[in-house]
């Protein structure tokens, strides 16, 4: 059997006019995320957002049924998390985020955690995991962390890189035993501030101490990384030397096999 991995949808509430879909909310899956999962032999399936305020809605979103059909959840990156979602007041309109997407993804996250199925959060997804467990975020690293290194550069986007160091005895240190700092992509201006209940820090940026990865210390697999491992595939010359994305995905899929109530064949072992 092949693992079926659910991926949360990215939402586009007001599509550009040139797409020919005026007044239609779009939901989409970024292709490199799908490729990262498929490269390891699993099937990526986007979990549809259902607007429960829509007059066309007949039934509530069947989160429990979708969770039952799938073997794990990957939370995509994207727009900021709304400060009100973690109980803070918005300090700047540019950081308002998307509370609709917050509610949608928190419901998915809750469903998979309660079912004991693994969760992997990428960038925004790592931040959402922290919020789910009662933590908070820095709304803007340059404003909240004096002297911080650059973590986001709109002009360079996925060409901005910095080092990351793994905490001793962490899962990531086990997956990547080389002791030297590793290079990763950085596309975020927000990060973990107050750590959520039951979470442990897995990685930091050595230049400023910004938290770059977190993990739930309880049973099961719940891991969030602040960088974009899916962007580390098929690297061009400018991006050579970035952290191998394979071990993180394989650890997540191994956890999915461990929790799946289905046979694992020799081809997928």
Short mmCIF file of C-alpha atoms in Angstrom, two decimals:
data_model
loop_
_atom_site.label_atom_id
_atom_site.label_comp_id
_atom_site.label_asym_id
_atom_site.label_seq_id
_atom_site.Cartn_x
_atom_site.Cartn_y
_atom_site.Cartn_z
CA UNK A 1 0.00 0.00 0.00
CA UNK A 2 1.04 3.61 -0.57
CA UNK A 3 0.84 6.31 2.08
CA UNK A 4 -1.72 9.07 1.51
CA UNK A 5 -0.54 12.41 2.87
CA UNK A 6 -2.96 15.28 3.34
CA UNK A 7 -1.72 18.80 2.65
CA UNK A 8 -3.52 21.89 3.89
CA UNK A 9 -4.64 24.26 1.14
CA UNK A 10 -3.24 27.73 0.58
CA UNK A 11 -6.10 30.21 0.13
CA UNK A 12 -6.37 33.06 -2.34
CA UNK A 13 -9.44 35.08 -1.38
CA UNK A 14 -9.24 37.67 -4.17
CA UNK A 15 -7.65 36.21 -7.32
CA UNK A 16 -6.05 38.66 -9.77
CA UNK A 17 -8.34 39.73 -12.58
CA UNK A 18 -6.17 38.08 -15.22
CA UNK A 19 -7.03 34.60 -13.95
CA UNK A 20 -10.61 34.94 -15.16
CA UNK A 21 -12.14 33.92 -11.82
CA UNK A 22 -13.56 37.11 -10.34
CA UNK A 23 -15.16 36.90 -6.89
CA UNK A 24 -14.03 33.29 -6.47
CA UNK A 25 -11.89 32.11 -3.56
CA UNK A 26 -9.13 29.78 -4.78
CA UNK A 27 -7.37 27.06 -2.84
CA UNK A 28 -4.15 25.58 -4.11
CA UNK A 29 -1.18 23.30 -3.52
CA UNK A 30 2.31 24.62 -4.25
CA UNK A 31 3.90 22.19 -6.70
CA UNK A 32 7.28 21.80 -4.98
CA UNK A 33 5.49 20.58 -1.85
CA UNK A 34 3.73 17.87 -3.86
CA UNK A 35 7.01 16.92 -5.55
CA UNK A 36 8.82 16.62 -2.21
CA UNK A 37 6.25 14.12 -0.94
CA UNK A 38 6.03 12.18 -4.22
CA UNK A 39 9.84 11.92 -4.36
CA UNK A 40 9.55 9.65 -1.31
CA UNK A 41 6.89 7.38 -2.78
CA UNK A 42 3.81 8.82 -1.03
CA UNK A 43 0.68 10.33 -2.57
CA UNK A 44 -0.01 14.01 -1.73
CA UNK A 45 -3.67 14.98 -1.49
CA UNK A 46 -4.79 18.54 -0.83
CA UNK A 47 -7.42 18.73 1.90
CA UNK A 48 -10.12 21.10 0.62
CA UNK A 49 -11.13 24.17 2.52
CA UNK A 50 -14.89 24.31 3.05
CA UNK A 51 -16.33 27.74 3.82
CA UNK A 52 -18.96 27.00 6.43
CA UNK A 53 -20.48 30.44 5.92
CA UNK A 54 -21.18 29.71 2.25
CA UNK A 55 -24.89 29.57 1.25
CA UNK A 56 -23.99 26.66 -1.04
CA UNK A 57 -22.79 24.52 1.86
CA UNK A 58 -25.04 21.54 2.53
CA UNK A 59 -22.96 19.64 5.09
CA UNK A 60 -20.22 20.66 7.50
CA UNK A 61 -16.62 19.98 6.51
CA UNK A 62 -16.04 16.24 7.11
CA UNK A 63 -12.72 16.69 8.92
CA UNK A 64 -12.97 13.42 10.85
CA UNK A 65 -13.72 11.46 7.69
CA UNK A 66 -10.81 13.05 5.82
CA UNK A 67 -8.43 12.35 8.69
CA UNK A 68 -9.53 8.71 8.73
CA UNK A 69 -8.72 8.34 5.01
CA UNK A 70 -5.24 9.86 5.29
CA UNK A 71 -2.01 8.82 6.98
CA UNK A 72 -0.46 12.18 7.91
CA UNK A 73 -0.74 15.94 7.52
CA UNK A 74 1.64 18.51 6.06
CA UNK A 75 0.86 22.16 6.80
CA UNK A 76 2.01 24.39 3.94
CA UNK A 77 3.68 27.75 4.31
CA UNK A 78 2.10 31.03 3.30
CA UNK A 79 0.57 34.14 4.79
CA UNK A 80 1.05 35.27 8.40
CA UNK A 81 -1.05 33.88 11.24
CA UNK A 82 -3.51 36.45 12.54
CA UNK A 83 -2.35 37.81 15.95
CA UNK A 84 -5.89 37.50 17.31
CA UNK A 85 -5.60 33.74 16.75
CA UNK A 86 -3.03 33.59 19.56
CA UNK A 87 -4.67 36.26 21.71
CA UNK A 88 -2.69 39.37 20.77
CA UNK A 89 -3.65 42.68 19.22
CA UNK A 90 -2.53 43.41 15.69
CA UNK A 91 0.34 45.92 15.69
CA UNK A 92 0.55 46.63 11.95
CA UNK A 93 -2.01 46.10 9.16
CA UNK A 94 0.54 44.31 6.99
CA UNK A 95 0.71 41.52 9.58
CA UNK A 96 -3.04 40.82 9.76
CA UNK A 97 -2.67 37.36 8.21
CA UNK A 98 -5.65 35.20 7.35
CA UNK A 99 -7.92 34.23 10.28
CA UNK A 100 -10.09 32.15 7.94
CA UNK A 101 -7.14 29.97 7.00
CA UNK A 102 -6.11 29.84 10.68
CA UNK A 103 -9.45 28.32 11.70
CA UNK A 104 -9.40 25.85 8.80
CA UNK A 105 -5.87 24.61 9.51
CA UNK A 106 -6.31 24.48 13.29
CA UNK A 107 -9.29 22.18 12.77
CA UNK A 108 -7.19 19.91 10.55
CA UNK A 109 -4.32 19.96 13.02
CA UNK A 110 -6.60 19.05 15.90
CA UNK A 111 -8.09 16.17 13.92
CA UNK A 112 -4.75 14.57 13.08
CA UNK A 113 -3.27 15.04 16.55
CA UNK A 114 -6.32 13.55 18.23
CA UNK A 115 -6.19 10.62 15.79
CA UNK A 116 -2.51 10.02 16.65
CA UNK A 117 -1.38 10.63 13.08
CA UNK A 118 1.84 12.51 12.28
CA UNK A 119 2.00 16.20 11.45
CA UNK A 120 4.77 18.13 9.71
CA UNK A 121 4.54 21.93 9.65
CA UNK A 122 6.54 24.04 7.20
CA UNK A 123 7.24 27.74 7.91
CA UNK A 124 3.74 29.06 8.69
CA UNK A 125 2.89 25.46 9.58
CA UNK A 126 5.52 25.42 12.32
CA UNK A 127 4.13 28.67 13.72
CA UNK A 128 0.60 27.24 13.65
CA UNK A 129 1.74 24.19 15.64
CA UNK A 130 3.13 26.53 18.30
CA UNK A 131 -0.14 28.49 18.41
CA UNK A 132 -2.19 25.27 18.61
CA UNK A 133 -0.33 24.31 21.80
CA UNK A 134 -0.90 27.73 23.37
CA UNK A 135 2.24 29.53 22.26
CA UNK A 136 2.66 32.97 20.71
CA UNK A 137 4.63 34.50 17.85
CA UNK A 138 6.88 37.45 17.24
CA UNK A 139 4.76 39.53 14.91
CA UNK A 140 7.87 40.93 13.21
CA UNK A 141 11.42 39.71 13.87
CA UNK A 142 13.15 43.01 12.94
CA UNK A 143 10.88 44.88 15.39
CA UNK A 144 10.84 42.30 18.18
CA UNK A 145 14.38 40.91 18.09
CA UNK A 146 16.99 43.65 18.08
CA UNK A 147 20.08 42.73 16.10
CA UNK A 148 18.47 39.72 14.41
CA UNK A 149 19.93 38.45 11.18
CA UNK A 150 17.87 38.84 8.01
CA UNK A 151 15.20 36.12 7.81
CA UNK A 152 13.16 37.47 4.90
CA UNK A 153 14.08 39.38 1.75
CA UNK A 154 11.24 39.89 -0.71
CA UNK A 155 13.64 40.61 -3.57
CA UNK A 156 15.58 37.36 -3.07
CA UNK A 157 12.66 35.21 -1.83
CA UNK A 158 13.95 31.60 -1.77
CA UNK A 159 17.51 32.71 -2.48
CA UNK A 160 17.97 34.03 1.07
CA UNK A 161 19.88 31.56 3.24
CA UNK A 162 21.35 31.40 6.74
CA UNK A 163 22.73 28.80 9.14
CA UNK A 164 20.71 26.65 11.50
CA UNK A 165 22.01 24.68 14.49
CA UNK A 166 20.24 21.68 15.97
CA UNK A 167 19.77 21.33 19.71
CA UNK A 168 21.72 18.51 21.40
CA UNK A 169 19.77 15.23 21.62
CA UNK A 170 17.03 16.60 19.36
CA UNK A 171 15.30 14.59 16.65
CA UNK A 172 16.94 16.77 14.00
CA UNK A 173 20.38 16.21 15.51
CA UNK A 174 19.71 12.48 15.17
CA UNK A 175 18.61 12.86 11.55
CA UNK A 176 21.58 15.10 10.72
CA UNK A 177 24.51 13.93 12.90
CA UNK A 178 27.12 16.29 11.38
CA UNK A 179 27.82 18.82 14.20
CA UNK A 180 28.43 21.90 12.05
CA UNK A 181 25.68 24.46 11.29
CA UNK A 182 23.58 23.69 8.22
CA UNK A 183 22.37 26.09 5.53
CA UNK A 184 18.65 26.53 4.98
CA UNK A 185 16.26 28.80 3.07
CA UNK A 186 14.64 31.61 5.05
CA UNK A 187 11.39 33.27 3.98
CA UNK A 188 9.74 34.50 7.19
CA UNK A 189 9.49 37.69 9.24
CA UNK A 190 7.59 36.02 12.10
CA UNK A 191 8.69 33.20 14.40
CA UNK A 192 7.99 31.39 17.66
CA UNK A 193 8.00 33.68 20.70
CA UNK A 194 6.47 31.97 23.75
CA UNK A 195 6.84 28.22 23.29
CA UNK A 196 3.62 26.22 23.38
CA UNK A 197 2.81 23.65 26.08
CA UNK A 198 4.63 20.35 25.62
CA UNK A 199 6.85 21.68 22.84
CA UNK A 200 10.64 21.57 22.74
CA UNK A 201 13.05 23.57 20.62
CA UNK A 202 14.74 21.50 17.92
CA UNK A 203 16.80 24.17 16.14
CA UNK A 204 17.84 27.81 16.29
CA UNK A 205 19.54 30.33 14.07
CA UNK A 206 23.02 30.56 15.66
CA UNK A 207 23.41 34.24 14.74
CA UNK A 208 20.43 35.51 16.77
CA UNK A 209 18.84 32.59 18.64
CA UNK A 210 15.59 32.72 16.64
CA UNK A 211 13.76 29.39 16.97
CA UNK A 212 13.87 27.51 13.66
CA UNK A 213 12.24 24.18 14.55
CA UNK A 214 9.97 22.79 17.26
CA UNK A 215 8.62 19.37 18.20
CA UNK A 216 5.93 18.08 20.52
CA UNK A 217 7.58 16.01 23.21
CA UNK A 218 4.57 13.77 23.81
CA UNK A 219 3.60 10.60 21.97
CA UNK A 220 3.32 10.68 18.20
CA UNK A 221 5.10 12.83 15.62
CA UNK A 222 4.45 16.59 15.51
CA UNK A 223 7.35 18.55 14.05
CA UNK A 224 7.56 22.09 12.69
CA UNK A 225 10.46 23.57 10.71
CA UNK A 226 10.69 27.27 9.94
CA UNK A 227 12.53 26.78 6.65
CA UNK A 228 11.22 25.30 3.36
CA UNK A 229 12.69 21.80 2.84
CA UNK A 230 10.59 21.41 -0.31
CA UNK A 231 12.64 24.22 -1.90
CA UNK A 232 15.83 22.20 -1.32
CA UNK A 233 15.00 19.76 -4.13
CA UNK A 234 16.62 19.97 -7.58
CA UNK A 235 18.97 22.73 -6.48
CA UNK A 236 20.58 25.00 -9.04
CA UNK A 237 24.17 26.14 -8.63
CA UNK A 238 23.19 29.16 -6.51
CA UNK A 239 21.51 26.95 -3.91
CA UNK A 240 24.05 24.14 -3.61
CA UNK A 241 24.98 23.21 -0.06
CA UNK A 242 21.52 23.53 1.47
CA UNK A 243 20.34 21.01 4.05
CA UNK A 244 19.19 17.71 2.52
CA UNK A 245 15.39 17.63 2.69
CA UNK A 246 15.21 13.84 2.58
CA UNK A 247 15.72 12.84 6.24
CA UNK A 248 12.91 15.09 7.52
CA UNK A 249 10.38 13.74 5.03
CA UNK A 250 11.48 10.15 5.61
CA UNK A 251 11.13 10.51 9.39
CA UNK A 252 7.63 11.89 8.90
CA UNK A 253 6.67 9.05 6.54
CA UNK A 254 8.16 6.45 8.89
CA UNK A 255 5.91 7.86 11.62
CA UNK A 256 2.97 7.63 9.22
CA UNK A 257 3.70 3.96 8.58
CA UNK A 258 3.98 3.34 12.30
CA UNK A 259 0.52 4.81 12.92
CA UNK A 260 -1.17 3.44 9.79
CA UNK A 261 -3.46 0.47 10.14
CA UNK A 262 -2.43 -0.88 6.75
CA UNK A 263 0.22 -3.36 5.57
CA UNK A 264 3.62 -2.07 4.48
CA UNK A 265 5.00 -3.87 1.44
CA UNK A 266 8.65 -4.55 0.69
CA UNK A 267 8.56 -1.87 -2.01
CA UNK A 268 7.65 0.83 0.54
CA UNK A 269 9.73 -0.43 3.47
#
